Every structure is written in C-alpha cells, then in structure tokens.
Coordinates of C-alpha atoms and ligand atoms in Angstrom, one line a residue:
M16 CA 58.0 17.5 72.8
T17 CA 58.9 18.4 76.4
S18 CA 62.0 20.2 77.4
P19 CA 63.4 20.9 80.8
E20 CA 65.4 24.0 79.8
D21 CA 63.9 27.4 79.2
D22 CA 65.2 28.1 75.7
A23 CA 63.1 26.3 73.1
G24 CA 65.9 26.3 70.5
I25 CA 63.4 26.1 67.6
G26 CA 64.7 26.9 64.1
E27 CA 65.8 30.4 63.3
T28 CA 63.4 30.7 60.4
V29 CA 60.6 30.9 62.9
S30 CA 59.2 34.4 63.2
R31 CA 58.6 35.0 66.9
S32 CA 55.3 36.8 67.7
Y33 CA 56.1 36.5 71.4
L34 CA 59.4 36.6 73.1
L35 CA 60.8 33.4 74.5
S36 CA 61.8 34.7 77.9
G37 CA 59.7 33.2 80.6
E38 CA 60.0 36.6 82.4
N39 CA 58.1 38.3 79.6
V40 CA 54.8 37.1 80.9
A41 CA 52.9 40.2 79.7
D42 CA 53.5 38.9 76.1
M43 CA 52.2 35.5 76.8
Y44 CA 48.7 34.1 76.3
D45 CA 47.0 32.5 79.2
F46 CA 45.8 29.7 76.9
V47 CA 46.7 28.6 73.4
V48 CA 44.0 26.3 72.1
V49 CA 44.9 23.9 69.2
G50 CA 41.9 22.9 67.1
V51 CA 38.6 24.8 66.9
G52 CA 36.0 22.0 66.8
P53 CA 33.2 21.9 69.4
P54 CA 35.5 21.5 72.5
G55 CA 38.2 23.9 71.2
A56 CA 35.6 26.6 70.5
R57 CA 33.7 25.9 73.8
F58 CA 36.8 26.1 75.9
A59 CA 38.1 29.2 74.1
R60 CA 34.7 30.9 74.7
R61 CA 34.5 29.9 78.4
A62 CA 38.1 30.9 79.2
A63 CA 37.7 34.2 77.4
E64 CA 34.5 34.9 79.3
D65 CA 36.5 34.3 82.5
G66 CA 38.8 37.1 81.4
Y67 CA 41.7 35.1 80.1
D68 CA 43.8 36.0 77.1
V69 CA 43.0 33.1 74.6
L70 CA 44.5 32.3 71.2
A71 CA 42.7 29.5 69.3
L72 CA 44.5 28.0 66.2
E73 CA 42.6 26.0 63.5
K74 CA 44.5 24.3 60.7
G75 CA 41.8 24.7 58.0
S76 CA 38.5 26.5 57.7
I77 CA 36.3 26.0 60.8
G78 CA 33.9 23.0 60.4
E79 CA 35.6 21.6 57.3
P80 CA 36.1 19.0 56.1
L81 CA 32.8 17.4 57.4
A82 CA 33.3 14.0 59.1
C83 CA 30.4 13.8 61.4
S84 CA 26.6 13.1 61.4
G85 CA 25.7 15.9 63.7
H86 CA 23.2 13.7 65.5
V87 CA 23.0 15.0 69.1
S88 CA 20.8 15.1 72.1
T89 CA 18.7 18.2 72.5
D90 CA 21.1 19.3 75.2
V91 CA 23.2 20.7 72.4
W92 CA 21.1 23.9 72.5
T93 CA 22.3 24.6 76.0
F94 CA 25.8 25.2 74.5
T95 CA 24.7 27.5 71.6
G96 CA 23.8 31.1 71.3
E97 CA 20.8 33.1 70.0
G98 CA 19.2 32.0 66.8
A99 CA 21.2 28.8 66.6
R100 CA 18.3 26.4 66.5
E101 CA 16.6 28.2 63.6
E102 CA 19.9 28.3 61.7
L103 CA 21.3 24.8 62.4
F104 CA 18.3 22.4 63.1
Q105 CA 17.6 19.9 60.3
N106 CA 15.3 17.2 61.9
E107 CA 14.0 15.8 65.1
I108 CA 14.3 12.2 66.1
Y109 CA 12.2 10.2 68.6
G110 CA 13.9 6.9 68.3
A111 CA 16.0 4.2 66.6
R112 CA 14.9 1.1 64.6
F113 CA 17.5 -1.6 65.2
H114 CA 18.2 -4.2 62.6
V115 CA 20.3 -7.3 63.0
G116 CA 20.7 -7.4 59.2
G117 CA 20.3 -5.0 56.2
P118 CA 17.5 -2.6 55.2
H119 CA 15.0 -5.4 54.6
S120 CA 15.5 -7.2 57.8
D121 CA 13.1 -7.0 60.8
A122 CA 13.1 -3.6 62.7
Y123 CA 13.1 -3.4 66.5
P124 CA 12.1 0.1 67.5
F125 CA 13.3 1.9 70.6
Y126 CA 11.6 5.3 71.1
K127 CA 10.8 8.1 73.6
R128 CA 7.5 9.9 74.0
D129 CA 9.4 13.2 73.7
V130 CA 12.0 14.3 71.1
A131 CA 15.2 12.3 71.9
S132 CA 17.6 14.0 69.6
N133 CA 18.2 16.5 66.8
V134 CA 20.0 16.3 63.6
V135 CA 22.0 19.5 63.0
D136 CA 24.2 21.1 60.4
R137 CA 27.5 20.2 61.8
V138 CA 29.6 22.5 59.7
G139 CA 27.3 25.4 60.8
L140 CA 27.5 24.3 64.4
D141 CA 31.3 24.6 64.5
R142 CA 31.1 28.0 62.8
H143 CA 28.5 29.2 65.3
L144 CA 30.5 27.9 68.3
A145 CA 33.7 29.6 66.9
D146 CA 31.8 32.9 66.5
L147 CA 30.7 32.7 70.1
A148 CA 34.3 32.2 71.2
R149 CA 35.3 35.3 69.1
E150 CA 32.5 37.4 70.6
A151 CA 33.7 36.4 74.1
G152 CA 37.1 37.9 73.1
A153 CA 39.1 34.8 72.0
D154 CA 41.5 35.4 69.1
V155 CA 40.4 32.6 66.7
R156 CA 42.8 32.2 63.7
E157 CA 42.0 29.8 60.8
G158 CA 44.7 28.5 58.4
H159 CA 47.2 27.8 61.3
T160 CA 48.5 24.3 61.5
V161 CA 50.3 23.5 64.7
T162 CA 53.4 21.5 64.0
A163 CA 55.4 21.5 67.2
V164 CA 54.8 21.9 70.9
T165 CA 57.5 22.4 73.6
E166 CA 56.6 22.3 77.2
H167 CA 58.8 24.3 79.6
R168 CA 58.8 24.6 83.4
D169 CA 56.9 27.9 83.2
R170 CA 55.3 28.0 79.7
V171 CA 54.5 26.1 76.5
A172 CA 55.8 27.1 73.1
V173 CA 53.7 26.3 70.0
V174 CA 54.9 26.5 66.4
A175 CA 52.3 26.9 63.7
N176 CA 52.4 27.2 59.9
G177 CA 50.1 30.0 58.9
P178 CA 49.4 32.1 55.8
D179 CA 52.4 34.2 56.5
G180 CA 54.8 31.4 57.2
T181 CA 55.9 29.8 60.4
V182 CA 54.9 31.5 63.6
E183 CA 55.6 30.8 67.3
F184 CA 53.4 31.5 70.2
E185 CA 53.7 31.1 73.9
A186 CA 51.2 30.4 76.6
K187 CA 51.0 29.6 80.2
M188 CA 48.8 26.6 79.3
L189 CA 48.0 24.6 76.1
A190 CA 44.7 23.0 75.3
G191 CA 45.0 20.2 72.8
C192 CA 41.5 20.1 71.1
D193 CA 42.9 18.8 67.8
G194 CA 40.8 15.7 67.3
P195 CA 41.3 11.9 67.2
R196 CA 44.8 12.0 65.6
S197 CA 46.0 14.8 67.9
R198 CA 49.4 16.2 67.1
V199 CA 49.5 17.8 70.6
R200 CA 49.0 14.4 72.2
D201 CA 51.9 13.0 70.2
E202 CA 54.2 16.0 70.8
L203 CA 53.6 15.8 74.5
G204 CA 54.1 12.0 74.6
L205 CA 50.6 11.4 76.1
P206 CA 49.1 7.9 75.7
Q207 CA 46.8 7.0 72.7
P208 CA 43.1 6.2 73.0
E209 CA 42.5 2.4 73.2
E210 CA 40.9 2.2 69.8
L211 CA 40.4 4.3 66.6
L212 CA 37.4 3.3 64.6
H213 CA 37.1 4.2 60.9
G214 CA 33.9 6.0 60.1
V215 CA 32.4 6.7 56.6
L216 CA 29.5 8.8 55.5
A217 CA 27.6 9.7 52.3
F218 CA 24.4 11.5 51.4
S219 CA 21.5 11.0 49.1
E220 CA 19.2 13.9 48.0
E221 CA 15.8 12.3 49.1
E222 CA 14.0 14.7 51.4
D223 CA 13.1 12.8 54.5
H224 CA 11.4 14.1 57.7
Q225 CA 10.9 10.7 59.4
D226 CA 11.5 10.8 63.1
F227 CA 13.5 7.5 63.4
V228 CA 17.1 6.7 62.6
D229 CA 17.9 3.1 61.4
V230 CA 20.8 1.2 63.0
H231 CA 22.2 -1.9 61.3
L232 CA 24.3 -4.2 63.4
T233 CA 26.0 -5.6 60.3
P234 CA 29.7 -4.5 60.5
P235 CA 31.7 -6.4 63.2
T236 CA 31.6 -4.8 66.7
F237 CA 29.9 -1.6 65.6
F238 CA 27.1 -0.5 63.3
A239 CA 25.9 1.2 60.1
W240 CA 23.2 3.9 60.1
R241 CA 20.6 5.8 58.1
I242 CA 19.7 9.3 59.3
P243 CA 16.9 11.4 57.8
R244 CA 18.0 15.0 57.7
G245 CA 14.8 16.7 56.6
E246 CA 15.3 18.9 53.5
A247 CA 19.1 18.2 53.7
G248 CA 18.6 14.7 52.4
V249 CA 19.5 11.4 54.0
E250 CA 22.8 10.3 55.4
Y251 CA 24.1 6.8 55.3
G252 CA 27.1 5.9 57.4
L253 CA 29.1 3.1 59.0
A254 CA 31.9 2.7 61.5
A255 CA 34.1 -0.2 62.4
P256 CA 37.5 -1.0 63.8
P257 CA 40.7 -1.3 61.8
G258 CA 40.9 -4.6 59.8
V259 CA 37.2 -4.5 58.9
Q260 CA 36.5 -3.9 55.2
V261 CA 34.6 -0.7 55.8
T262 CA 34.1 0.1 52.1
K263 CA 32.7 -3.3 51.4
H264 CA 30.2 -3.2 54.2
F265 CA 29.3 0.4 53.2
E266 CA 28.6 -0.6 49.6
E267 CA 26.4 -3.5 50.9
L268 CA 24.4 -1.0 52.9
I269 CA 24.0 1.4 50.0
D270 CA 23.1 -1.5 47.6
G271 CA 20.5 -2.7 50.2
Y272 CA 18.8 0.7 50.3
E273 CA 19.0 0.8 46.4
I274 CA 20.1 4.5 46.5
D275 CA 22.7 6.7 44.9
V276 CA 24.9 8.6 47.3
S277 CA 27.5 11.4 46.9
H278 CA 29.7 13.6 49.0
R279 CA 31.5 10.6 50.6
C280 CA 33.7 11.5 53.6
S281 CA 35.4 9.7 56.4
G282 CA 36.9 10.2 59.8
A283 CA 38.3 8.5 62.9
I284 CA 36.4 7.8 66.1
P285 CA 38.5 7.3 69.2
I286 CA 37.0 5.0 71.8
G287 CA 38.5 4.4 75.3
P288 CA 40.3 7.4 76.9
P289 CA 43.9 7.0 77.9
D290 CA 44.8 6.9 81.6
R291 CA 46.2 10.5 81.4
V292 CA 45.2 13.5 79.3
T293 CA 47.2 16.2 81.1
T294 CA 50.9 17.1 81.5
R295 CA 52.5 19.9 83.5
R296 CA 51.2 22.7 81.4
A297 CA 48.9 21.1 78.8
F298 CA 45.7 19.2 78.6
L299 CA 43.6 17.4 76.0
V300 CA 39.8 17.9 75.4
G301 CA 37.4 16.1 73.0
D302 CA 38.4 13.4 70.6
A303 CA 42.1 14.0 71.5
A304 CA 41.2 12.6 74.9
A305 CA 38.7 10.1 73.6
Q306 CA 35.8 11.8 75.4
T307 CA 33.2 9.9 73.3
K308 CA 30.4 7.4 73.8
P309 CA 31.7 3.9 73.3
F310 CA 28.4 2.6 72.0
T311 CA 27.8 5.3 69.3
G312 CA 31.1 7.1 68.8
G313 CA 29.3 10.4 69.5
G314 CA 31.5 13.0 71.0
I315 CA 30.0 16.5 70.5
L316 CA 28.3 16.7 73.8
Y317 CA 30.9 14.9 75.9
S318 CA 33.6 17.0 74.4
M319 CA 31.8 20.3 75.2
T320 CA 30.9 19.1 78.7
S321 CA 34.6 18.3 79.3
A322 CA 35.6 21.7 77.9
D323 CA 33.3 23.2 80.6
H324 CA 35.1 21.1 83.2
A325 CA 38.4 22.4 81.9
A326 CA 37.3 26.0 82.0
R327 CA 35.9 25.7 85.5
E328 CA 38.9 23.9 87.0
I329 CA 42.0 25.1 85.3
D330 CA 43.9 28.2 86.4
P331 CA 46.7 29.0 84.0
D332 CA 48.8 30.3 86.9
R333 CA 48.4 27.1 88.9
P334 CA 49.4 24.0 86.9
T335 CA 48.3 21.8 89.8
T336 CA 44.7 22.6 88.9
L337 CA 45.1 20.3 85.9
A338 CA 44.7 17.4 88.3
A339 CA 41.3 18.8 89.2
Y340 CA 40.3 18.8 85.5
E341 CA 41.4 15.1 85.1
R342 CA 39.2 14.3 88.1
A343 CA 36.2 16.4 87.1
W344 CA 35.6 15.1 83.6
R345 CA 36.3 11.5 84.7
D346 CA 33.9 11.8 87.7
D347 CA 31.3 13.1 85.3
L348 CA 31.8 10.7 82.3
E349 CA 33.6 7.6 83.5
R350 CA 30.5 5.6 84.6
E351 CA 28.7 6.6 81.4
Q352 CA 31.7 5.4 79.3
T353 CA 32.0 2.1 81.3
L354 CA 28.3 1.3 80.8
G355 CA 28.6 2.4 77.2
R356 CA 31.2 -0.2 76.7
W357 CA 28.9 -2.9 78.0
I358 CA 26.2 -1.8 75.6
R359 CA 28.6 -2.0 72.7
R360 CA 29.4 -5.6 73.6
A361 CA 25.9 -6.5 72.6
Y362 CA 26.8 -5.6 69.0
S363 CA 29.0 -8.6 68.9
L364 CA 26.6 -11.2 70.3
P365 CA 25.5 -14.0 68.0
E366 CA 22.6 -13.0 65.8
P367 CA 19.9 -15.2 67.4
V368 CA 20.8 -13.7 70.8
Q369 CA 20.6 -10.2 69.3
R370 CA 17.2 -10.9 67.9
L371 CA 15.9 -12.3 71.2
G372 CA 17.3 -9.4 73.2
L373 CA 16.1 -6.7 70.8
G374 CA 12.6 -8.3 70.6
A375 CA 12.4 -8.4 74.4
L376 CA 13.7 -4.9 75.1
S377 CA 12.2 -2.9 72.2
G378 CA 9.4 -0.4 72.8
E379 CA 9.2 2.9 74.7
I380 CA 12.2 3.9 76.7
G381 CA 13.1 6.8 79.0
V382 CA 16.8 6.8 78.5
H383 CA 18.9 9.9 77.8
M384 CA 21.0 9.2 74.8
D385 CA 24.2 10.7 76.3
R386 CA 23.7 9.1 79.8
P387 CA 23.4 5.3 79.7
T388 CA 23.2 5.3 83.5
S389 CA 19.7 6.7 83.0
L390 CA 18.8 3.1 82.3
A391 CA 18.3 3.1 86.1
S392 CA 16.3 6.4 86.1
P393 CA 12.7 6.9 87.2
S394 CA 11.8 8.1 83.6
H395 CA 13.0 4.8 82.1
L396 CA 11.2 2.8 84.7
R397 CA 8.0 4.8 84.0
A398 CA 8.4 4.1 80.2
L399 CA 8.9 0.4 80.9
L400 CA 5.8 0.3 83.1
S401 CA 3.7 2.1 80.5
R402 CA 4.2 -0.8 78.2
F403 CA 2.2 -3.0 80.5
R404 CA -0.6 -0.5 81.0
R405 CA -1.5 -0.5 77.3
Ligands
FAD1 C1 31.8 9.4 60.7 C2 31.6 10.1 62.0 C3 30.3 10.4 62.5 C4 30.1 11.1 63.7 N1 28.9 11.4 64.1 C5 28.6 12.0 65.3 C6 27.4 12.3 65.7 O1 26.4 12.1 65.0 N2 27.2 12.9 66.9 C7 28.3 13.2 67.7 O2 28.1 13.7 68.9 N3 29.5 12.9 67.4 C8 29.7 12.3 66.1 N4 31.0 12.0 65.7 C9 32.1 12.4 66.6 C10 32.4 13.8 66.6 O3 32.6 14.3 65.3 C11 33.6 14.2 67.5 O4 33.5 13.5 68.7 C12 33.7 15.7 67.7 O5 33.8 16.3 66.5 C13 34.9 16.0 68.6 O6 35.4 17.3 68.4 P1 36.9 17.6 68.4 O7 37.0 19.0 68.2 O8 37.5 16.9 69.6 O9 37.5 16.9 67.1 P2 37.3 17.4 65.6 O10 35.9 17.7 65.3 O11 38.1 16.4 64.8 O12 38.1 18.8 65.6 C14 39.4 18.9 65.7 C15 39.8 20.2 65.1 O13 41.2 20.4 65.3 C16 41.8 20.8 64.0 N5 43.2 20.4 64.0 C17 43.7 19.1 64.0 N6 45.0 19.1 64.0 C18 45.4 20.5 64.1 C19 46.7 21.1 64.1 N7 47.8 20.4 64.1 N8 46.7 22.5 64.2 C20 45.5 23.2 64.2 N9 44.3 22.6 64.2 C21 44.2 21.2 64.1 C22 41.0 20.1 63.0 O14 41.0 20.8 61.7 C23 39.6 20.2 63.6 O15 38.9 21.4 63.3 C24 31.2 11.4 64.5 C25 32.5 11.1 64.1 C26 32.7 10.5 62.8 C27 34.1 10.2 62.3

C-alpha cells in the first residue's frame, strides 16, 4: 500500500512501537527487513555491519518449513561464518547424470574434475545466517508476520502480527525478502515474476555418499531430481509450471526408484524477474524479486549476491540510491538469467533431439553452476579439449 500523506491511519488497535511522526527520525530504523531467509539474513548482516539500525522480521521460526534442496555451488561458504562447513555440509557433488526418461533410462553424465557443488542442511544454513545477522547487531525477531506496508514520502510503516499482538514499526527503507509469494511486493503494487513453478520434495532414509545427482527431464518444461545427501538420506524432487500434474509425475518418479519416501514438502519457485523491484523507499531481494536461475530454480546464491549489491548501493537517507541497486544486480545477473532461459528451453525439445544433444555434449565440463556464461570460459574450453586428449 502506498500513501502520499504522512499519517498512516492504521487501525487504533495497533500498538505503536515507534511514533508515526516523520520528524521523529531518532525512533526510526534505517532498514526493516521482511523475511529472514538467505537474502534477508545476508542483507540484515551487511547493513548492520555498515552501522545501520536494522530490524528483521520473520513470520515463523527461521529455516522452517523446509522447501528447498540446499544444493549449492561451493561459493556458499564465502557467505558463511566460522565452523559453518563442519556444521552444515552433507555431501559433495562432482556432476549430474541427465536422463530423458525415468530411473532406468540411459544416463548422460556431465561432470567437473573438481567438486562442483555441495549439498547442505538448508534449515541449519538459514539459522546460521540469521545468527551472523544478530552478531552484527541486527534485531532479528521470529514469530512476526508482516501484514501491511504503507510507503510515505519520508518513511515506510510496517504492521506485523507478533506474539504480543499487532505491532507497527517504521523505517527509512524497507527490504522485502519475503519469498516467492511476497506480501511486500503485493502491498507495494510491484509487478509479479513471470512464472511460479510448483516444487515438491521428499526423503528416503538410504545413506548415500555418491557424488552425482540425477536429473530426469520427464515433467513438461522442467525436471525431476535425485540428490544423495550422505548420512542425511536421499532427496527426490520435482518442479513444474502450473497446470502440470506435479503429484502424478512425482509418484511416477518414486515408483520408478522403487523407494519409500517421507517428509513431503513443497514450495514455489519464481522464474523471470519483474521489470522493477524497487519503489521510492522499498526494494525486493531474493525470490520476491525472482533472483533465481531459470534452468534450475536455484536462488540461494543469487539472492545473497543480490543482498550484497543492495547493502553496497543503498543509503537509507538517499532514496535515489535504489536505482543503483536495480542496476547493480541486473548488471551482475541479467546475462546469466538470459542464458539460463535458453538452457531451460532444451528441456522442452523432442526426446530424440534431447538424446542426440545430451549424447554429443556429455562428458567433462568446466562450467560454474551459477554462471552459465562460463560456457565461454577458458576452464570449460580446457575441459572440452581434454576429452580429445584421452
Ligand atoms: C522445491 C524447491 C527446491 C529448491 N532447491 C534449491 C536448491 O537446491 N538450491 C538453491 O539455490 N535454491 C533452491 N531453491 C530455491 C531457494 O529455496 C530460494 O531461491 C531461496 O530460499 C530464496 O530465499 P528467500 O529468502 O528469497 O525466500 P524464502 O527462502 O522463501 O524465505 C522467505 C522468508 O520470508 C518469510 N516470510 C514470508 N512472508 C512473510 C511475512 N509476511 N512476514 C514475515 N516473514 C515472512 C518466510 O517465512 C521465509 O522465512 C528451491 C526451491 C524449492 C521450492
């Protein structure tokens, strides 16, 4: 909700933690962050480290409910603190076996000589990142669901339902890090991502330390997967656009693997950022801004990278700096997302063409999993040439 006048006019039952007068700037936060997933925690930490007064509101318990595979490039450890790898690491992955059909169909392996990615405890990762934000001085509060946002000329008012009832906060700037179905985005009238895929996950208890994930191009326009998580078992998952019978495809996957699964969960995956993710005093980061990889749906690294751009560019006293954030994250990720979209188109090619392409391209690669533009990198070229030397 945006409002030109200075008085928010929000219901009288609201207990006001901070006065509504724009003159009372001493009582105002520099930033209120809504949602404490990876980008919310990362932005809160970086802004607090820069000396800003930061309040971060999370509707539930941090990291819960789980709706993510936690399969990330090893770059994730550049965003974490001491002891994180020992605590959160589950398995290391060198490559992916692509299948045009189910578990018993031919496998086309793509792999790196070095570790390509890690599988991590995603709930633990969120808690770790939130702890880092707290240590940096951010006030991180769980159990606070933001229900309304009003943008004024000189501040933003945020209403949240917390353990003690309804509370209102004020900030010079608002960071909407509240995920794919962002309330902040809706309240501010910002455009929606182009697409919201439906993802499902479930786990079996088989211990599996293999260093390959399996990718099945069976559901229309996206894929299903099997991820070995070391002692934490094996994860089976699938994502597809609305209209696809996700449950039916998922049951076929599980039946094909002849395995029992439990702990089913699901979530949305936004693909295709809207044209604008900022207003006069607010900005979106992470899934709220569809800062994801179009060919995998992965968003942990892109969201934290974008949070760093936001922290670097945005000065809460100078709303015009929001334009610099829009430019910075797009300059960094736009080409990757455009190329990622082209890669995703290959998931919809006719099966015989997929087989031909996978057969021709499989083998050692030198591509960074978050950077499709590295298809043109010297390391990928070296990997391709090494195939001929053998
Ligand atoms: C099935 C599935 C598998 C995935 N696997 C991977 C993967 O392997 N690797 C990868 O990189 N990415 C993966 N992703 C994507 C990844 O989960 C997201 O890109 C990432 O979590 C983005 O973080 P976020 O904080 O923007 O969103 P979220 O993780 O959704 O966090 C948003 C936070 O905001 C809180 N919130 C929401 N509304 C409010 C409100 N009104 N008030 C207060 N708080 C609120 C939520 O409780 C939540 O904690 C997967 C996604 C799905 C659905």
